[in-house]
Amino acid sequence: MDQTKRAADPAVTVALSYLGISLLWILLSDALLLFLGVPAPLLSTLNMVKGIGFVLVTAAMLYFYLRREFNVRFRLQSLLQEQLEQVQATQQGLRQSEERFRKAVEEAPLPILIFAEDGEILSISRTWLEITGYSQDQLTSLDEWTELAYGERKQVIRSVIDKLFSLDHRVDEGEFTIRCADGEQRIWTFSSTPLGQLPDGRRIVSSMAADVTERKKNESQRRRLQDEIHQQNQFLHMLIESSPLGIVSFDKAGAVTLWNPSMGELLGWRSEEVIGQRVPLMRQEDRAEFAEVARRIDRGETIEGLDVQRMRKDGGIIDLSISAGPLYDRAGQFVGVIAMLKDITERKRMENALRETEVRFRQLAENIRDVFYLNDAGKRKTWYISPAYESIWGRSCESLYQNPLSFVEAVHPDDRENVFASFAEQRQGKAVAVTYRIVRPDQTIRWIRSRAYPVFDDNGALHRIAGVAEDITDQVQSENRLRRLSQRLVTVLDDERARIARELHDQVGQELTAIGINMGIIEMHTRGNAQTAPHVEDATELVSTVIQRLRTLISDLRPLALDEMGLHAALRWYCERFSLRTGIPVSLQGDWETLNLTPAVNNTLYQIATEALTNVGKHAHARHADITLEMNEQHLALSIRDDGSGFDVDEALNAAYRNNWGIQIMQERVNALIGSLLVIESTPGAGTLVRVEAPL
């Protein structure tokens, strides 16, 4: 309306001016004509001139007026055009500035968000989206952002954001934990700045964030490391203070920088006496040694287990084992020495005693006829072998040091399996005894009895295997001769028993039978004689009893059933008589039908079985006994078992050779059978087993 009004003003001015001039011209010209008294004929001409003059005057006036007006309008239009161009240029600059600002925000290396007070997100940086993992379509408003990033805390966060619009300066909001699209929790610090108002009047704010998640992690890790270092320092301090080893450190000048309580116990100086001081630990004769150690440490070497002697505060000398090494600062520069000291006085005393013992041991080992050896637990190394090895094996000791198992090469092939089996038992920590033959280089055969004993360390682990190998060739030969004598003795004994049995049966038995017949005749003739009949009857019964005992004695000496019907029948006959006599039932078990043994074996097994049953009847207080025969293609085993009171086998065997001829005879009979073995097993209260094993 103002513009229309301004445009209409010149037209009104022109119209009013024209109207005024016209009226003034008419009135003045008519008044002038009347005043001059112009005659009527000239009046029309003058009116025409007056009209032309009026037109010319008004035309001139309009020309000058309109020219001025048009000039003004032209200047105004030019000015407006110029201002319009300036406005357009300004708007273009604003658009470019806005675009640059938008790009600057979007491409900013930090998370930046610009939002209005109604919650609209106006601009968001790509970094914000990349870190959070959300898309721009997901973040069009503050409600969407707070819902995604803060979850249940969104209302609290929104109230904090709403307060930003009333600010007139930048504010640091602090740290907030946001949730990313992948669920990861990250820590951001926010700072916000008010940006004024939009043309529509809405207030806007720019918030910039810094992701401090890694810094927080690093700070947490650094605190944890600091705590660990502190704990380690405390532990190290406690370890040093409570260590039974003396721990000391020196700077480059030799002054003490660390001295734990154990050092005071070892050398007599307290820490407050020596810290920062040079301690006179060395004697004059130790200085060269110390100088060499110092040079080695200065070269970066570590000294371990160096045995030295040092001087105590009281002037005494102590044996120490020293381990030492260089100390460096963070720059790697040598700054001193740290050392650990251990009192080895007792160890030195024991080493001296051990050396003396080793000397005596070597003197003993090198002068005995038996072989003494010491191996590691796996028999991979020989620590010692006595010189007797060379005289018995005919091989050098050096060969055994080079190959600890080389002695097996001399073992008779038939005995190697037993030797290797003994190795397995030795590795299990068992004491083992094994007998075997060796073949010397001159092809002579020697019998060896080896006894190995485990040696355990302080932790109970097998550490060494010590043993003695004894040449028992003479003993074996003596035992063989004794066995042959035993065989001869048993044969002679059996022959003598058979001869006595035959003589008792053929002579004494017949004579007693004749006496019995005669006593029967006498008894018939004296039946009516009251004085003699009782005596005759007693004599007759006595003769019958003697005949029965004689038969029993003959059977005990040599049962006829053994020769005529075999071992099974003889044992069955004896067991029946044994059960009648003692009331102890005896059962025979096994495959007796296929039994086919030599007379010598039959007789030995019979005598051992009857002797064992005799002991059962005398001592066992058993309720039952059984005899069992077991056989395979190469061996047989005869077992006599009872359920009696039992006994201590070792004690009984020791007593047997002093007082009990029964066990001794059983052993000799078994010894007479080459390859046989007698086993006696018993436990007090659990019965007894006597077992004979013999080759077929």
CSV table of C-alpha atoms in Angstrom, one decimal, residues 27-283:
chain,number,residue,atom,x,y,z
A,27,LEU,CA,-9.0,34.0,-14.8
A,28,LEU,CA,-6.0,36.2,-15.3
A,29,SER,CA,-6.2,36.3,-19.1
A,30,ASP,CA,-9.9,37.1,-19.0
A,31,ALA,CA,-9.4,39.8,-16.4
A,32,LEU,CA,-6.6,41.2,-18.4
A,33,LEU,CA,-8.7,41.3,-21.5
A,34,LEU,CA,-11.5,43.0,-19.7
A,35,PHE,CA,-9.1,45.4,-18.1
A,36,LEU,CA,-7.6,46.3,-21.5
A,37,GLY,CA,-11.0,46.5,-23.0
A,38,VAL,CA,-10.1,44.4,-26.0
A,39,PRO,CA,-12.8,44.8,-28.7
A,40,ALA,CA,-15.0,41.8,-29.4
A,41,PRO,CA,-13.6,41.0,-32.9
A,42,LEU,CA,-10.2,40.6,-31.4
A,43,LEU,CA,-11.4,38.7,-28.5
A,44,SER,CA,-11.7,35.3,-30.3
A,45,THR,CA,-8.3,35.8,-31.8
A,46,LEU,CA,-6.9,36.7,-28.4
A,47,ASN,CA,-8.7,33.7,-26.9
A,48,MET,CA,-7.1,31.4,-29.5
A,49,VAL,CA,-3.7,33.0,-28.8
A,50,LYS,CA,-4.5,32.6,-25.1
A,51,GLY,CA,-5.3,29.0,-25.6
A,52,ILE,CA,-2.1,28.3,-27.7
A,53,GLY,CA,-0.1,30.2,-25.1
A,54,PHE,CA,-1.7,28.1,-22.3
A,55,VAL,CA,-0.8,24.9,-24.2
A,56,LEU,CA,2.7,26.1,-24.7
A,57,VAL,CA,3.1,27.2,-21.1
A,58,THR,CA,1.6,24.1,-19.6
A,59,ALA,CA,3.6,21.9,-22.1
A,60,ALA,CA,6.8,23.7,-20.9
A,61,MET,CA,5.9,23.3,-17.3
A,62,LEU,CA,5.0,19.6,-17.8
A,63,TYR,CA,8.2,19.0,-19.7
A,64,PHE,CA,10.4,20.4,-16.9
A,65,TYR,CA,8.4,18.8,-14.2
A,66,LEU,CA,8.2,15.4,-15.8
A,67,ARG,CA,11.9,15.5,-16.8
A,68,ARG,CA,12.8,16.2,-13.2
A,69,GLU,CA,10.4,13.4,-12.0
A,70,PHE,CA,11.7,10.9,-14.5
A,71,ASN,CA,15.2,11.7,-13.5
A,72,VAL,CA,14.3,11.1,-9.9
A,73,ARG,CA,12.5,7.9,-10.8
A,74,PHE,CA,15.5,6.7,-12.9
A,75,ARG,CA,17.9,7.4,-10.1
A,76,LEU,CA,15.5,5.6,-7.7
A,77,GLN,CA,15.2,2.6,-10.0
A,78,SER,CA,18.9,2.4,-10.5
A,79,LEU,CA,19.4,2.6,-6.8
A,80,LEU,CA,16.7,-0.1,-6.3
A,81,GLN,CA,18.3,-2.3,-8.9
A,82,GLU,CA,21.7,-1.9,-7.3
A,83,GLN,CA,20.3,-2.7,-3.9
A,84,LEU,CA,18.4,-5.7,-5.3
A,85,GLU,CA,21.7,-7.0,-6.8
A,86,GLN,CA,23.4,-6.5,-3.5
A,87,VAL,CA,20.6,-8.4,-1.7
A,88,GLN,CA,20.8,-11.2,-4.2
A,89,ALA,CA,24.5,-11.3,-3.8
A,90,THR,CA,24.1,-11.3,0.0
A,91,GLN,CA,21.6,-14.2,-0.2
A,92,GLN,CA,23.9,-16.2,-2.5
A,93,GLY,CA,26.7,-15.6,0.0
A,94,LEU,CA,24.5,-16.7,2.8
A,95,ARG,CA,23.5,-19.8,0.9
A,96,GLN,CA,27.1,-20.6,0.2
A,97,SER,CA,28.1,-19.9,3.8
A,98,GLU,CA,25.3,-22.1,5.0
A,99,GLU,CA,26.5,-24.9,2.6
A,100,ARG,CA,30.1,-24.5,3.7
A,101,PHE,CA,29.0,-24.5,7.4
A,102,ARG,CA,26.8,-27.6,6.7
A,103,LYS,CA,29.7,-29.4,5.0
A,104,ALA,CA,32.1,-28.2,7.7
A,105,VAL,CA,29.8,-29.7,10.3
A,106,GLU,CA,29.3,-33.0,8.4
A,107,GLU,CA,33.0,-33.4,7.6
A,108,ALA,CA,34.2,-32.4,11.0
A,109,PRO,CA,36.6,-34.9,12.6
A,110,LEU,CA,34.7,-34.6,15.8
A,111,PRO,CA,31.1,-35.6,16.5
A,112,ILE,CA,29.0,-32.4,16.1
A,113,LEU,CA,25.2,-32.1,16.3
A,114,ILE,CA,23.1,-28.9,15.6
A,115,PHE,CA,19.5,-29.0,16.7
A,116,ALA,CA,16.6,-26.7,17.3
A,117,GLU,CA,14.6,-26.2,20.5
A,118,ASP,CA,11.6,-28.1,19.1
A,119,GLY,CA,13.9,-31.2,18.9
A,120,GLU,CA,14.6,-31.1,15.1
A,121,ILE,CA,18.2,-32.2,14.3
A,122,LEU,CA,19.4,-29.7,11.7
A,123,SER,CA,22.8,-31.1,11.0
A,124,ILE,CA,24.9,-34.0,12.2
A,125,SER,CA,28.6,-34.8,11.4
A,126,ARG,CA,29.6,-38.0,9.6
A,127,THR,CA,31.9,-38.8,12.6
A,128,TRP,CA,29.0,-38.8,14.9
A,129,LEU,CA,27.3,-41.4,12.7
A,130,GLU,CA,30.4,-43.5,12.1
A,131,ILE,CA,31.2,-43.8,15.8
A,132,THR,CA,27.7,-44.6,16.9
A,133,GLY,CA,26.8,-46.7,13.9
A,134,TYR,CA,23.4,-45.1,13.5
A,135,SER,CA,22.2,-43.8,10.1
A,136,GLN,CA,21.1,-40.2,9.4
A,137,ASP,CA,17.6,-41.5,8.8
A,138,GLN,CA,17.5,-42.8,12.4
A,139,LEU,CA,18.6,-39.5,13.9
A,140,THR,CA,16.2,-36.8,12.7
A,141,SER,CA,15.1,-35.6,16.1
A,142,LEU,CA,16.4,-35.5,19.7
A,143,ASP,CA,13.8,-37.9,20.8
A,144,GLU,CA,15.2,-40.5,18.4
A,145,TRP,CA,18.7,-39.8,19.5
A,146,THR,CA,18.0,-40.0,23.2
A,147,GLU,CA,15.9,-43.2,22.8
A,148,LEU,CA,18.7,-45.0,20.9
A,149,ALA,CA,21.7,-43.7,22.8
A,150,TYR,CA,20.4,-43.5,26.4
A,151,GLY,CA,17.4,-45.9,26.6
A,152,GLU,CA,15.8,-45.6,30.0
A,153,ARG,CA,17.8,-42.5,30.8
A,154,LYS,CA,16.4,-40.5,27.9
A,155,GLN,CA,14.1,-38.3,30.0
A,156,VAL,CA,17.0,-37.3,32.3
A,157,ILE,CA,19.2,-36.5,29.3
A,158,ARG,CA,16.5,-34.6,27.5
A,159,SER,CA,16.0,-32.3,30.5
A,160,VAL,CA,19.7,-31.6,30.4
A,161,ILE,CA,19.5,-30.7,26.7
A,162,ASP,CA,16.5,-28.5,27.1
A,163,LYS,CA,18.4,-26.3,29.5
A,164,LEU,CA,20.9,-25.5,26.8
A,165,PHE,CA,18.5,-23.2,24.9
A,166,SER,CA,18.4,-20.7,27.7
A,167,LEU,CA,22.2,-20.2,27.7
A,168,ASP,CA,24.1,-17.4,26.1
A,169,HIS,CA,27.6,-18.9,26.3
A,170,ARG,CA,29.4,-22.2,25.7
A,171,VAL,CA,29.1,-24.8,28.4
A,172,ASP,CA,31.0,-28.1,29.1
A,173,GLU,CA,28.4,-30.7,30.1
A,174,GLY,CA,30.8,-33.5,31.2
A,175,GLU,CA,30.9,-37.2,30.5
A,176,PHE,CA,28.0,-39.3,29.3
A,177,THR,CA,27.8,-43.0,28.4
A,178,ILE,CA,26.0,-43.7,25.2
A,179,ARG,CA,25.0,-46.9,23.5
A,180,CYS,CA,26.0,-47.5,19.9
A,181,ALA,CA,24.1,-49.4,17.3
A,182,ASP,CA,26.1,-52.6,17.9
A,183,GLY,CA,25.4,-52.4,21.7
A,184,GLU,CA,28.8,-51.2,22.6
A,185,GLN,CA,29.0,-48.6,25.4
A,186,ARG,CA,31.2,-45.6,24.8
A,187,ILE,CA,32.0,-42.5,26.9
A,188,TRP,CA,31.6,-39.1,25.3
A,189,THR,CA,32.3,-35.6,26.8
A,190,PHE,CA,29.9,-32.9,25.5
A,191,SER,CA,30.3,-29.1,25.1
A,192,SER,CA,27.4,-27.0,23.7
A,193,THR,CA,27.2,-23.5,22.3
A,194,PRO,CA,24.0,-21.4,21.6
A,195,LEU,CA,23.8,-20.3,17.9
A,196,GLY,CA,21.0,-17.8,18.1
A,197,GLN,CA,17.6,-18.1,16.3
A,198,LEU,CA,16.4,-19.2,13.0
A,199,PRO,CA,14.3,-16.8,10.8
A,200,ASP,CA,11.2,-18.5,12.2
A,201,GLY,CA,12.4,-17.6,15.7
A,202,ARG,CA,13.5,-21.1,16.9
A,203,ARG,CA,16.6,-21.1,19.0
A,204,ILE,CA,19.4,-23.5,18.0
A,205,VAL,CA,22.3,-25.1,19.8
A,206,SER,CA,25.5,-26.8,18.5
A,207,SER,CA,26.9,-29.7,20.6
A,208,MET,CA,30.3,-31.1,20.0
A,209,ALA,CA,31.5,-34.4,21.6
A,210,ALA,CA,34.8,-36.0,22.2
A,211,ASP,CA,35.0,-39.8,22.4
A,212,VAL,CA,37.1,-40.5,25.5
A,213,THR,CA,36.4,-44.3,25.7
A,214,GLU,CA,39.9,-45.3,24.9
A,215,ARG,CA,41.4,-42.7,27.2
A,216,LYS,CA,39.1,-44.0,30.0
A,217,LYS,CA,40.2,-47.6,29.2
A,218,ASN,CA,43.8,-46.5,29.2
A,219,GLU,CA,43.3,-44.6,32.4
A,220,SER,CA,41.7,-47.7,34.0
A,221,GLN,CA,44.5,-49.9,32.6
A,222,ARG,CA,47.1,-47.4,33.8
A,223,ARG,CA,45.5,-47.4,37.3
A,224,ARG,CA,45.4,-51.1,37.2
A,225,LEU,CA,49.0,-51.3,36.2
A,226,GLN,CA,49.9,-48.8,38.9
A,227,ASP,CA,48.0,-50.9,41.4
A,228,GLU,CA,49.8,-54.0,40.1
A,229,ILE,CA,53.1,-52.3,40.3
A,230,HIS,CA,52.4,-51.1,43.8
A,231,GLN,CA,51.4,-54.6,44.8
A,232,GLN,CA,54.4,-56.0,43.1
A,233,ASN,CA,56.6,-53.5,44.9
A,234,GLN,CA,55.0,-54.4,48.2
A,235,PHE,CA,55.4,-58.0,47.4
A,236,LEU,CA,59.0,-57.5,46.4
A,237,HIS,CA,59.7,-55.5,49.5
A,238,MET,CA,58.1,-58.2,51.7
A,239,LEU,CA,60.0,-60.9,49.8
A,240,ILE,CA,63.3,-59.1,50.2
A,241,GLU,CA,62.6,-58.4,53.9
A,242,SER,CA,61.4,-61.9,54.7
A,243,SER,CA,63.9,-63.8,52.4
A,244,PRO,CA,66.1,-66.3,54.1
A,245,LEU,CA,68.8,-65.3,51.6
A,246,GLY,CA,70.8,-62.2,52.2
A,247,ILE,CA,70.0,-59.6,49.6
A,248,VAL,CA,72.2,-56.5,49.1
A,249,SER,CA,72.7,-53.9,46.4
A,250,PHE,CA,75.6,-51.4,45.8
A,251,ASP,CA,75.8,-48.3,43.6
A,252,LYS,CA,78.7,-47.8,41.2
A,253,ALA,CA,80.8,-46.3,44.0
A,254,GLY,CA,80.4,-49.5,46.1
A,255,ALA,CA,78.1,-47.9,48.7
A,256,VAL,CA,75.3,-50.1,50.0
A,257,THR,CA,71.8,-49.1,48.8
A,258,LEU,CA,69.8,-52.2,50.0
A,259,TRP,CA,70.5,-54.5,53.0
A,260,ASN,CA,67.8,-56.9,54.1
A,261,PRO,CA,67.5,-58.4,57.6
A,262,SER,CA,69.1,-61.7,56.5
A,263,MET,CA,72.2,-59.9,55.5
A,264,GLY,CA,72.4,-58.6,59.1
A,265,GLU,CA,72.1,-62.2,60.4
A,266,LEU,CA,74.8,-63.4,58.0
A,267,LEU,CA,77.4,-60.7,58.4
A,268,GLY,CA,76.4,-58.9,61.7
A,269,TRP,CA,75.7,-55.4,60.4
A,270,ARG,CA,72.3,-53.8,60.7
A,271,SER,CA,70.9,-51.9,57.7
A,272,GLU,CA,71.1,-48.5,59.4
A,273,GLU,CA,74.8,-49.1,59.9
A,274,VAL,CA,75.6,-49.8,56.3
A,275,ILE,CA,73.1,-48.0,54.0
A,276,GLY,CA,75.1,-45.4,52.1
A,277,GLN,CA,78.4,-46.8,53.4
A,278,ARG,CA,81.1,-49.1,52.0
A,279,VAL,CA,81.2,-52.2,54.1
A,280,PRO,CA,84.6,-54.0,54.6
A,281,LEU,CA,83.4,-57.5,53.6
A,282,MET,CA,86.6,-58.7,51.9
A,283,ARG,CA,89.9,-59.8,53.2
